[in-house]
Amino acid sequence: MKLYQSKLLEKLRESLEAVLPIIGIVLLLSFTIAPIPAGILMAFLVGAILLVVGMMFFTLGAEIAMTPMGERIGTRIAGSRRLPFIVLLCFTLGFIITVSEPDLQVLAEQVPSIPNNVLISAVAAGVGIFLVVAVLRMLFGIALYRLLFLFYPVIFILAFFVPADSLAVAFDSGGVTTGPMTVPFIMALGVGFSAVRSDKYAETDSFGLVALCSIGPVLAVLLLGILYRPESGVYAGIHIPDVKDSIELGRLFTAELPLYIREMLLSLLPIVVFFLVFQVLALHLMKRTLVKIAIGILYTYIGLVLFLTGANVGFLPTGNYLGQVLAGLPNPFVLVPIGMVIGYFIVKAEPAVYVLMEQVEELTSGAIPGKAMGLSLSCGVAVSLGLAMIRVLTGISIFWFLIPGYAVSLLLAFRVPKIFTAIAFDSGGVASGPMTATFLLPLAQGACEAIGGNVVTDAFGVVAMVAMTPLITIQILGAVYQHQEKKRQNEEAVPVLPLEAYGDMDIIEL
């Protein structure tokens, strides 16, 4: 218990470092150029407290439960060497985990022309299929960039046949479905599969699962957009509560808390049942290990309930209101630099980002520092938000950003080490998590409403933009790392002199 207490304090410090800058930015704006009503501001502050505590429990729970579960299941499945068995289990896992992803429910509500169950099933099937593709890539040693060059052109070709109202939502779906539930488990699954291989590329190939699993939802929603042919997307808007006192504030959160308690229970249950069945049939882990995993699952559950309650009840309406106020200023283009500053800091509050950073640093033995990767992600998301706010204010099609962005990303894949390409494309899905869906997207929606734009075509796409720019910044980090590594090797190289250059008493090392 003392060990868990010390780890909780460590995670609490990390959570405070992640969330405090966002609190500071919102407070600064509220007391200067963008006044926020006291009720909304208090809801934001209570939500921030829940966010910090939720991140603390979730990150520790993912570390001691979700990651070990994924690694052990991955190692056991890969060790079977039976291809039909591997394909069936990986598809089932991908489907179950995606249905468990809480952000998928938000996505389903934004596509009114397609029934929720149909959309959720299609997206989950897309993730299941591409998890199979990702695992087969690892087992057969197929280079990730070959698959990326195959599937992304297909995505953009299909995108030209999809109605504009479904286009941005389709690209958003890739980021939304790789959230706090999916990322830790899928990344750990990749580590488990790579442990079975003994070649020098095994660790490199353990990354890239999230990248490929992000493609499935995009293709699924694009195909549904073509099949259902919605005439227009209906945006329902975000309800901004009018809280007059502390009692109403308490009721606001207590009314929503049971919903997330039930939702997270239903989300975690399929994964727990799958693990227990696998434990009985194949894993046979010791009792002490099972107790540790059970504690981790409990921490994960508590963390997700608190995090999502704080984000949805406190952050979502604040982001929407803040967007409306900033867009209503005499110079609405102030949204661009403010959006970039918020984007720089808010990615640090994404729970799955810490899971990715820790795994990258661990698997590369510190060659890729977590801090350097965090800085690259922050810079990428800052650029994303700046471009997204330009879209909101001008109505420029998302194609003008996504096509050049992905083209540059794919071209960079030829110039950087393989591991950086895999990490970069994983980072895109990881960076666009629940904080993007519950603060950045509402910020864009509120701004778009205030200037009278089309919310469905102009505000949606923020998640897609956030998922795109890390592909470029992380690969640029890889190019810098490669250059520095070559420079270091050249400096350390010892010149080989001819034998005549040595004296009779010199010692020559062979």
Coordinates of C-alpha atoms in Angstrom, one line a residue:
M1 CA 0.0 0.0 0.0
K2 CA 2.9 2.4 0.7
L3 CA 4.2 1.8 -2.8
Y4 CA 0.8 2.6 -4.3
Q5 CA 0.6 5.8 -2.1
S6 CA 3.9 7.0 -3.3
K7 CA 3.0 6.3 -6.9
L8 CA -0.4 8.1 -6.4
L9 CA 1.5 11.2 -5.1
E10 CA 3.8 11.0 -8.2
K11 CA 0.8 10.8 -10.5
L12 CA -0.9 13.6 -8.7
R13 CA 2.1 15.9 -9.3
E14 CA 2.1 14.9 -13.0
S15 CA -1.7 15.6 -13.2
L16 CA -1.3 19.0 -11.5
E17 CA 1.5 20.0 -13.9
A18 CA -0.7 19.0 -16.9
V19 CA -4.0 20.7 -15.8
L20 CA -2.8 23.9 -14.0
P21 CA -1.7 25.7 -17.2
I22 CA -5.2 25.2 -18.7
I23 CA -6.8 26.6 -15.5
G24 CA -4.4 29.6 -15.5
I25 CA -5.2 30.4 -19.2
V26 CA -9.0 30.2 -18.7
L27 CA -8.8 32.3 -15.5
L28 CA -6.6 34.9 -17.3
L29 CA -9.0 35.2 -20.2
S30 CA -12.0 35.3 -17.9
F31 CA -10.6 38.3 -16.0
T32 CA -9.3 40.2 -19.1
I33 CA -10.9 39.9 -22.6
A34 CA -13.4 37.1 -22.2
P35 CA -15.6 37.4 -19.1
I36 CA -17.2 34.1 -18.0
P37 CA -20.3 34.0 -15.7
A38 CA -19.4 32.9 -12.1
G39 CA -21.6 29.8 -12.4
I40 CA -19.8 28.5 -15.5
L41 CA -16.4 29.4 -14.0
M42 CA -17.1 27.5 -10.8
A43 CA -18.3 24.5 -12.8
F44 CA -15.0 24.7 -14.7
L45 CA -12.9 24.8 -11.5
V46 CA -14.8 21.8 -9.9
G47 CA -14.4 20.0 -13.2
A48 CA -10.6 20.7 -13.1
I49 CA -10.3 19.2 -9.6
L50 CA -12.1 16.1 -10.8
L51 CA -9.9 16.1 -13.8
V52 CA -6.7 16.1 -11.8
V53 CA -7.8 13.4 -9.4
G54 CA -9.2 11.3 -12.3
M55 CA -5.9 11.5 -14.2
M56 CA -4.0 10.5 -11.1
F57 CA -6.0 7.3 -10.7
F58 CA -6.3 6.5 -14.4
T59 CA -2.6 6.8 -15.2
L60 CA -1.6 4.6 -12.2
G61 CA -4.4 2.1 -13.1
A62 CA -3.2 1.9 -16.7
E63 CA 0.3 1.3 -15.5
I64 CA -0.4 -1.6 -13.1
A65 CA -3.4 -3.2 -14.8
M66 CA -4.2 -2.3 -18.5
T67 CA -0.6 -2.5 -19.7
P68 CA 0.3 -5.8 -18.0
M69 CA -3.1 -7.3 -19.2
G70 CA -2.4 -6.2 -22.8
E71 CA 1.2 -7.5 -22.8
R72 CA 0.3 -10.9 -21.4
I73 CA -2.6 -11.4 -23.7
G74 CA -0.5 -10.3 -26.7
T75 CA 2.4 -12.6 -25.8
R76 CA 0.0 -15.6 -25.3
I77 CA -1.9 -15.0 -28.6
A78 CA 1.3 -14.6 -30.6
G79 CA 2.9 -17.6 -29.0
S80 CA 0.0 -19.9 -30.2
R81 CA 1.3 -19.6 -33.8
R82 CA -2.2 -20.5 -35.1
L83 CA -3.2 -17.8 -37.6
P84 CA -7.0 -18.3 -37.5
F85 CA -6.9 -18.2 -33.7
I86 CA -4.8 -15.0 -33.8
V87 CA -7.1 -13.3 -36.4
L88 CA -10.3 -14.2 -34.5
L89 CA -9.1 -13.1 -31.1
C90 CA -7.5 -9.8 -32.3
F91 CA -10.7 -8.9 -34.2
T92 CA -12.8 -9.7 -31.1
L93 CA -10.5 -7.6 -28.9
G94 CA -10.5 -4.6 -31.2
F95 CA -14.3 -4.7 -31.4
I96 CA -14.8 -5.1 -27.6
I97 CA -12.3 -2.3 -26.7
T98 CA -13.8 0.1 -29.3
V99 CA -17.4 -0.4 -28.1
S100 CA -16.0 0.2 -24.6
E101 CA -14.5 3.6 -25.7
P102 CA -16.6 6.4 -24.0
D103 CA -15.8 9.0 -26.7
L104 CA -17.5 6.8 -29.4
Q105 CA -20.9 7.6 -27.8
V106 CA -20.2 11.3 -28.4
L107 CA -19.3 10.7 -32.0
A108 CA -22.5 8.7 -32.5
E109 CA -24.6 11.5 -31.3
Q110 CA -23.0 13.9 -33.8
V111 CA -24.2 11.8 -36.9
P112 CA -28.0 12.0 -36.7
S113 CA -28.6 10.5 -40.1
I114 CA -27.0 7.2 -39.1
P115 CA -28.5 5.1 -36.3
N116 CA -26.2 5.0 -33.2
N117 CA -26.0 1.2 -33.0
V118 CA -25.1 1.0 -36.8
L119 CA -22.4 3.6 -36.5
I120 CA -20.9 2.2 -33.3
S121 CA -20.9 -1.4 -34.8
A122 CA -19.3 -0.2 -38.0
V123 CA -16.6 1.8 -36.3
A124 CA -15.8 -1.1 -33.9
A125 CA -15.6 -3.5 -36.8
G126 CA -13.2 -1.1 -38.5
V127 CA -10.9 -1.1 -35.5
G128 CA -11.2 -4.9 -35.2
I129 CA -10.2 -5.4 -38.8
F130 CA -7.3 -3.0 -38.7
L131 CA -6.1 -4.4 -35.4
V132 CA -5.8 -7.8 -37.2
V133 CA -4.0 -6.0 -40.1
A134 CA -1.6 -4.4 -37.5
V135 CA -0.9 -7.7 -35.8
L136 CA -0.3 -9.5 -39.0
R137 CA 2.1 -6.7 -40.0
M138 CA 4.1 -7.4 -36.9
L139 CA 4.1 -11.1 -37.3
F140 CA 5.2 -11.0 -41.0
G141 CA 7.6 -8.0 -40.6
I142 CA 5.8 -5.8 -43.1
A143 CA 7.0 -2.2 -43.0
L144 CA 4.5 0.3 -41.6
Y145 CA 5.0 2.9 -44.2
R146 CA 3.9 0.5 -47.0
L147 CA 0.5 0.0 -45.4
L148 CA 0.2 3.8 -44.7
F149 CA 0.9 4.4 -48.4
L150 CA -1.7 1.9 -49.3
F151 CA -4.6 3.0 -47.0
Y152 CA -4.3 6.7 -46.9
P153 CA -4.8 7.2 -50.6
V154 CA -7.9 5.0 -50.4
I155 CA -9.2 7.2 -47.6
F156 CA -8.8 10.4 -49.6
I157 CA -10.3 8.9 -52.8
L158 CA -13.4 7.8 -50.8
A159 CA -13.5 11.3 -49.1
F160 CA -14.3 12.9 -52.5
F161 CA -17.5 11.0 -52.7
V162 CA -18.8 11.7 -49.2
P163 CA -21.2 14.6 -48.4
A164 CA -19.5 17.6 -46.8
D165 CA -21.6 17.1 -43.6
S166 CA -20.0 13.7 -43.0
L167 CA -16.5 14.4 -44.1
A168 CA -15.1 16.2 -41.0
V169 CA -16.9 13.8 -38.6
A170 CA -15.3 10.8 -40.5
F171 CA -11.8 12.2 -40.0
D172 CA -12.6 13.1 -36.4
S173 CA -13.6 9.5 -35.7
G174 CA -10.1 8.2 -36.2
G175 CA -8.9 10.3 -33.3
V176 CA -11.9 9.9 -31.0
T177 CA -11.9 6.1 -31.0
T178 CA -8.3 5.8 -30.0
G179 CA -8.9 7.2 -26.5
P180 CA -8.0 6.5 -22.9
M181 CA -9.6 3.0 -22.9
T182 CA -8.1 1.8 -26.2
V183 CA -4.6 3.2 -26.3
P184 CA -3.1 1.6 -23.2
F185 CA -4.5 -1.8 -24.0
I186 CA -3.6 -1.8 -27.8
M187 CA -0.1 -0.5 -27.2
A188 CA 0.6 -3.1 -24.5
L189 CA -0.8 -5.7 -26.9
G190 CA 1.8 -4.6 -29.4
V191 CA 4.6 -5.0 -26.8
G192 CA 3.4 -8.5 -26.1
F193 CA 3.4 -9.5 -29.7
S194 CA 6.9 -8.0 -30.2
A195 CA 8.2 -10.0 -27.3
V196 CA 7.6 -13.2 -29.2
R197 CA 9.9 -12.0 -32.0
S198 CA 13.7 -12.0 -31.6
D199 CA 14.8 -10.0 -34.6
K200 CA 16.3 -6.5 -34.3
Y201 CA 13.1 -4.8 -35.6
A202 CA 10.8 -6.4 -33.0
E203 CA 10.8 -3.3 -30.7
T204 CA 10.3 -0.9 -33.6
D205 CA 7.3 -2.9 -34.9
S206 CA 5.7 -2.8 -31.5
F207 CA 4.6 0.7 -32.3
G208 CA 2.1 1.4 -35.1
L209 CA -0.9 -0.5 -33.8
V210 CA -2.7 2.7 -32.8
A211 CA -1.8 4.3 -36.1
L212 CA -3.4 1.5 -38.1
C213 CA -6.4 1.2 -35.8
S214 CA -7.1 4.9 -36.4
I215 CA -7.6 4.2 -40.1
G216 CA -10.5 1.7 -39.5
P217 CA -13.0 4.2 -38.0
V218 CA -12.3 6.8 -40.8
L219 CA -13.0 4.3 -43.5
A220 CA -16.1 3.0 -41.7
V221 CA -17.7 6.4 -41.3
L222 CA -16.7 7.4 -44.9
L223 CA -18.4 4.2 -46.2
L224 CA -21.5 4.9 -44.1
G225 CA -21.6 8.5 -45.3
I226 CA -21.7 7.2 -48.9
L227 CA -24.3 4.5 -48.2
Y228 CA -26.7 6.7 -46.1
R229 CA -26.2 9.8 -48.1
P230 CA -27.4 12.3 -45.4
E231 CA -28.7 15.6 -46.9
S232 CA -27.5 17.6 -44.0
G233 CA -26.1 17.2 -40.5
V234 CA -28.1 18.6 -37.7
Y235 CA -26.1 20.1 -34.9
A236 CA -28.0 20.1 -31.6
G237 CA -25.8 22.6 -29.8
I238 CA -24.3 22.4 -26.3
H239 CA -26.3 23.2 -23.2
I240 CA -24.6 25.8 -21.1
P241 CA -25.9 25.6 -17.5
D242 CA -27.1 28.6 -15.5
V243 CA -25.7 27.9 -12.0
K244 CA -26.8 30.4 -9.4
D245 CA -25.3 29.0 -6.2
S246 CA -23.2 26.2 -4.7
I247 CA -26.3 23.9 -4.2
E248 CA -27.1 24.0 -7.9
L249 CA -23.5 23.5 -8.7
G250 CA -23.4 20.3 -6.6
R251 CA -26.6 19.1 -8.2
L252 CA -25.1 19.7 -11.7
F253 CA -22.3 17.2 -11.0
T254 CA -24.2 14.7 -8.8
A255 CA -26.9 14.5 -11.5
E256 CA -24.3 13.4 -14.2
L257 CA -22.1 11.3 -11.9
P258 CA -24.3 8.2 -11.9
L259 CA -24.4 8.3 -15.7
Y260 CA -20.6 8.0 -16.0
I261 CA -20.5 5.4 -13.2
R262 CA -22.8 3.2 -15.2
E263 CA -21.2 4.0 -18.5
M264 CA -17.7 3.2 -17.4
L265 CA -18.9 0.0 -15.7
L266 CA -20.4 -1.1 -19.0
S267 CA -17.2 0.0 -20.8
L268 CA -14.8 -1.9 -18.6
L269 CA -16.9 -5.0 -18.1
P270 CA -16.3 -6.6 -21.6
I271 CA -12.5 -6.2 -21.2
V272 CA -12.5 -7.7 -17.7
V273 CA -14.7 -10.6 -18.8
F274 CA -12.4 -11.3 -21.8
F275 CA -9.3 -11.2 -19.6
L276 CA -10.9 -13.5 -17.0
V277 CA -11.9 -16.1 -19.7
F278 CA -8.4 -15.8 -21.1
Q279 CA -6.9 -16.2 -17.6
V280 CA -8.9 -19.5 -17.0
L281 CA -8.1 -21.0 -20.5
A282 CA -4.6 -19.8 -21.2
L283 CA -2.8 -17.4 -18.9
H284 CA -3.0 -19.0 -15.4
L285 CA -1.4 -16.0 -13.7
M286 CA -0.5 -16.2 -10.0
K287 CA -3.0 -14.9 -7.4
R288 CA -0.7 -12.1 -6.3
T289 CA -0.5 -10.8 -10.0
L290 CA -4.3 -11.1 -10.3
V291 CA -4.8 -9.0 -7.1
K292 CA -2.5 -6.3 -8.5
I293 CA -4.3 -6.2 -11.8
A294 CA -7.7 -6.1 -9.9
I295 CA -6.5 -3.0 -7.9
G296 CA -5.3 -1.4 -11.2
I297 CA -8.7 -2.0 -12.8
L298 CA -10.4 -0.4 -9.9
Y299 CA -8.0 2.7 -10.1
T300 CA -8.7 2.8 -13.9
Y301 CA -12.5 2.8 -13.3
I302 CA -12.4 5.5 -10.6
G303 CA -10.1 7.6 -12.7
L304 CA -12.2 7.4 -15.9
V305 CA -15.4 8.2 -14.0
L306 CA -14.0 11.3 -12.3
F307 CA -12.1 12.4 -15.4
L308 CA -15.1 12.2 -17.8
T309 CA -17.4 13.8 -15.2
G310 CA -15.1 16.7 -14.8
A311 CA -14.4 17.0 -18.6
N312 CA -18.0 16.8 -19.8
V313 CA -19.8 18.7 -17.0
G314 CA -17.1 21.3 -16.2
F315 CA -14.9 21.7 -19.3
L316 CA -17.3 21.2 -22.2
P317 CA -19.7 24.1 -21.5
T318 CA -16.8 26.4 -20.5
G319 CA -15.0 25.7 -23.8
N320 CA -18.2 26.4 -25.8
Y321 CA -18.9 29.6 -24.0
L322 CA -15.3 30.8 -24.2
G323 CA -15.4 30.2 -28.0
Q324 CA -18.5 32.3 -28.3
V325 CA -17.1 35.2 -26.3
L326 CA -13.7 35.2 -28.2
A327 CA -15.4 35.0 -31.6
G328 CA -17.6 38.0 -30.6
L329 CA -14.7 40.3 -29.9
P330 CA -14.0 43.2 -32.3
N331 CA -11.1 41.2 -33.8
P332 CA -12.2 37.5 -33.8
F333 CA -8.8 36.5 -35.3
V334 CA -7.5 36.7 -31.7
L335 CA -8.9 33.1 -31.6
V336 CA -5.9 31.9 -33.6
P337 CA -3.0 32.7 -31.1
I338 CA -5.2 31.9 -28.1
G339 CA -6.2 28.6 -29.6
M340 CA -2.5 27.8 -30.2
V341 CA -1.6 28.5 -26.6
I342 CA -4.4 26.4 -25.3
G343 CA -3.5 23.6 -27.7
Y344 CA 0.1 23.7 -26.6
F345 CA -0.8 23.0 -23.0
I346 CA -4.0 20.9 -23.3
V347 CA -2.3 17.9 -24.9
K348 CA -0.4 17.5 -21.6
A349 CA -3.8 16.8 -19.9
E350 CA -4.6 13.9 -22.3
P351 CA -4.4 10.7 -20.1
A352 CA -3.2 8.4 -22.9
V353 CA -0.3 10.7 -23.8
Y354 CA 1.5 9.8 -20.6
V355 CA 1.1 6.1 -21.4
L356 CA 2.6 6.6 -24.8
M357 CA 5.5 8.7 -23.5
E358 CA 6.4 6.1 -20.8
Q359 CA 6.3 3.2 -23.2
V360 CA 8.4 5.0 -25.8
E361 CA 11.1 6.0 -23.2
E362 CA 11.1 2.4 -21.8
L363 CA 11.2 0.6 -25.1
T364 CA 13.9 2.9 -26.6
S365 CA 16.0 2.7 -23.3
G366 CA 15.8 6.5 -23.0
A367 CA 17.1 7.2 -26.5
I368 CA 13.8 9.0 -27.2
P369 CA 13.2 11.1 -24.0
G370 CA 9.6 11.5 -22.9
K371 CA 10.1 15.3 -22.4
A372 CA 11.4 15.7 -26.0
M373 CA 8.4 13.8 -27.3
G374 CA 6.0 15.8 -25.1
L375 CA 7.4 19.0 -26.4
S376 CA 7.0 17.8 -30.0
L377 CA 3.4 16.8 -29.3
S378 CA 2.6 20.2 -27.7
C379 CA 4.1 22.1 -30.7
G380 CA 2.1 19.9 -33.1
V381 CA -1.2 20.4 -31.3
A382 CA -0.5 24.2 -31.1
V383 CA -0.2 24.4 -34.8
S384 CA -3.3 22.2 -35.2
L385 CA -5.4 24.6 -33.1
G386 CA -4.2 27.6 -35.0
L387 CA -5.2 26.0 -38.3
A388 CA -8.5 24.8 -36.9
M389 CA -9.4 28.3 -35.7
I390 CA -8.5 29.7 -39.2
R391 CA -10.9 27.1 -40.6
V392 CA -13.7 28.2 -38.2
L393 CA -13.2 31.9 -39.1
T394 CA -12.9 31.4 -42.8
G395 CA -14.8 28.3 -43.7
I396 CA -11.9 26.8 -45.7
S397 CA -12.5 23.1 -46.5
I398 CA -10.6 20.6 -44.3
F399 CA -9.2 19.1 -47.5
W400 CA -6.8 22.0 -47.9
F401 CA -5.1 21.1 -44.6
L402 CA -5.4 17.3 -44.5
I403 CA -4.1 16.4 -48.0
P404 CA -0.9 18.5 -47.8
G405 CA -0.4 17.4 -44.1
Y406 CA -0.7 13.7 -44.7
A407 CA 1.4 14.0 -47.9
V408 CA 4.3 15.6 -46.0
S409 CA 3.9 13.0 -43.2
L410 CA 4.1 10.1 -45.7
L411 CA 7.1 11.7 -47.5
L412 CA 8.9 12.1 -44.2
A413 CA 8.5 8.4 -43.6
F414 CA 11.2 7.8 -46.2
R415 CA 13.7 10.1 -44.4
V416 CA 13.5 9.1 -40.7
P417 CA 14.1 5.9 -38.8
K418 CA 11.2 3.5 -38.8
I419 CA 10.6 3.7 -35.1
F420 CA 9.9 7.5 -35.4
T421 CA 7.3 7.0 -38.2
A422 CA 5.5 4.4 -36.1
I423 CA 5.6 6.5 -33.0
A424 CA 4.5 9.6 -34.9
F425 CA 1.4 7.9 -36.4
D426 CA 0.6 6.4 -33.0
S427 CA 0.9 9.9 -31.4
G428 CA -1.8 11.3 -33.8
G429 CA -4.4 9.0 -32.3
V430 CA -3.2 9.5 -28.7
A431 CA -3.1 13.3 -28.8
S432 CA -6.7 13.5 -29.9
G433 CA -8.3 12.2 -26.8
P434 CA -11.2 13.2 -24.4
M435 CA -9.7 16.7 -23.7
T436 CA -9.9 17.4 -27.4
A437 CA -13.5 16.2 -27.6
T438 CA -14.7 18.0 -24.5
F439 CA -12.8 21.3 -24.6
L440 CA -11.2 22.0 -28.0
L441 CA -14.1 20.9 -30.1
P442 CA -16.6 22.8 -28.0
L443 CA -14.3 25.9 -28.2
A444 CA -14.4 25.6 -32.1
Q445 CA -18.2 25.0 -32.0
G446 CA -18.9 28.0 -29.8
A447 CA -16.8 30.3 -32.0
C448 CA -18.5 28.9 -35.2
E449 CA -21.9 29.6 -33.7
A450 CA -21.0 33.1 -32.7
I451 CA -19.9 34.1 -36.3
G452 CA -22.8 32.3 -37.9
G453 CA -20.8 29.6 -39.6
N454 CA -21.7 26.0 -40.5
V455 CA -20.8 24.0 -37.3
V456 CA -20.9 20.6 -38.9
T457 CA -18.5 21.4 -41.8
D458 CA -16.3 24.1 -40.2
A459 CA -16.0 23.4 -36.5
F460 CA -15.9 19.6 -36.7
G461 CA -12.5 18.5 -37.9
V462 CA -10.6 19.8 -34.9
V463 CA -9.9 16.2 -33.7
A464 CA -8.6 15.4 -37.2
M465 CA -6.3 18.4 -37.2
V466 CA -5.0 17.5 -33.8
A467 CA -4.3 13.9 -35.0
M468 CA -2.5 15.2 -38.1
T469 CA 0.2 17.6 -37.0
P470 CA 2.0 15.3 -34.5
L471 CA 2.8 13.0 -37.5
I472 CA 5.0 15.8 -38.8
T473 CA 6.5 17.1 -35.6
I474 CA 7.5 13.7 -34.2
Q475 CA 9.1 12.7 -37.5
I476 CA 11.0 16.0 -37.5
L477 CA 12.2 15.1 -34.0
G478 CA 13.3 11.7 -35.6
A479 CA 15.2 13.5 -38.3
V480 CA 17.0 15.7 -35.7
Y481 CA 17.7 12.6 -33.5
Q482 CA 19.2 10.8 -36.6
H483 CA 21.4 13.8 -37.5
Q484 CA 22.7 14.1 -33.9
E485 CA 23.3 10.4 -33.7
K486 CA 25.4 10.4 -36.9
K487 CA 27.3 13.5 -35.6
R488 CA 28.1 11.7 -32.3
Q489 CA 29.3 8.6 -34.1
N490 CA 31.6 10.6 -36.3
E491 CA 33.1 12.4 -33.3
E492 CA 33.6 9.2 -31.4
A493 CA 35.2 7.4 -34.4
V494 CA 38.9 6.8 -33.8
P495 CA 41.2 7.3 -36.8
V496 CA 43.1 4.2 -37.9
L497 CA 46.8 5.0 -38.5
P498 CA 49.2 3.0 -40.6
L499 CA 51.7 0.8 -38.6
E500 CA 54.6 3.0 -39.7
A501 CA 53.1 5.9 -37.6
Y502 CA 53.6 4.0 -34.3
G503 CA 56.8 4.0 -32.4
D504 CA 58.5 0.9 -31.0
M505 CA 57.1 1.5 -27.5
D506 CA 53.5 2.3 -28.5
I507 CA 50.7 0.0 -27.4
I508 CA 48.4 -0.8 -30.3
E509 CA 44.8 -1.9 -29.5
L510 CA 43.4 -4.5 -31.9

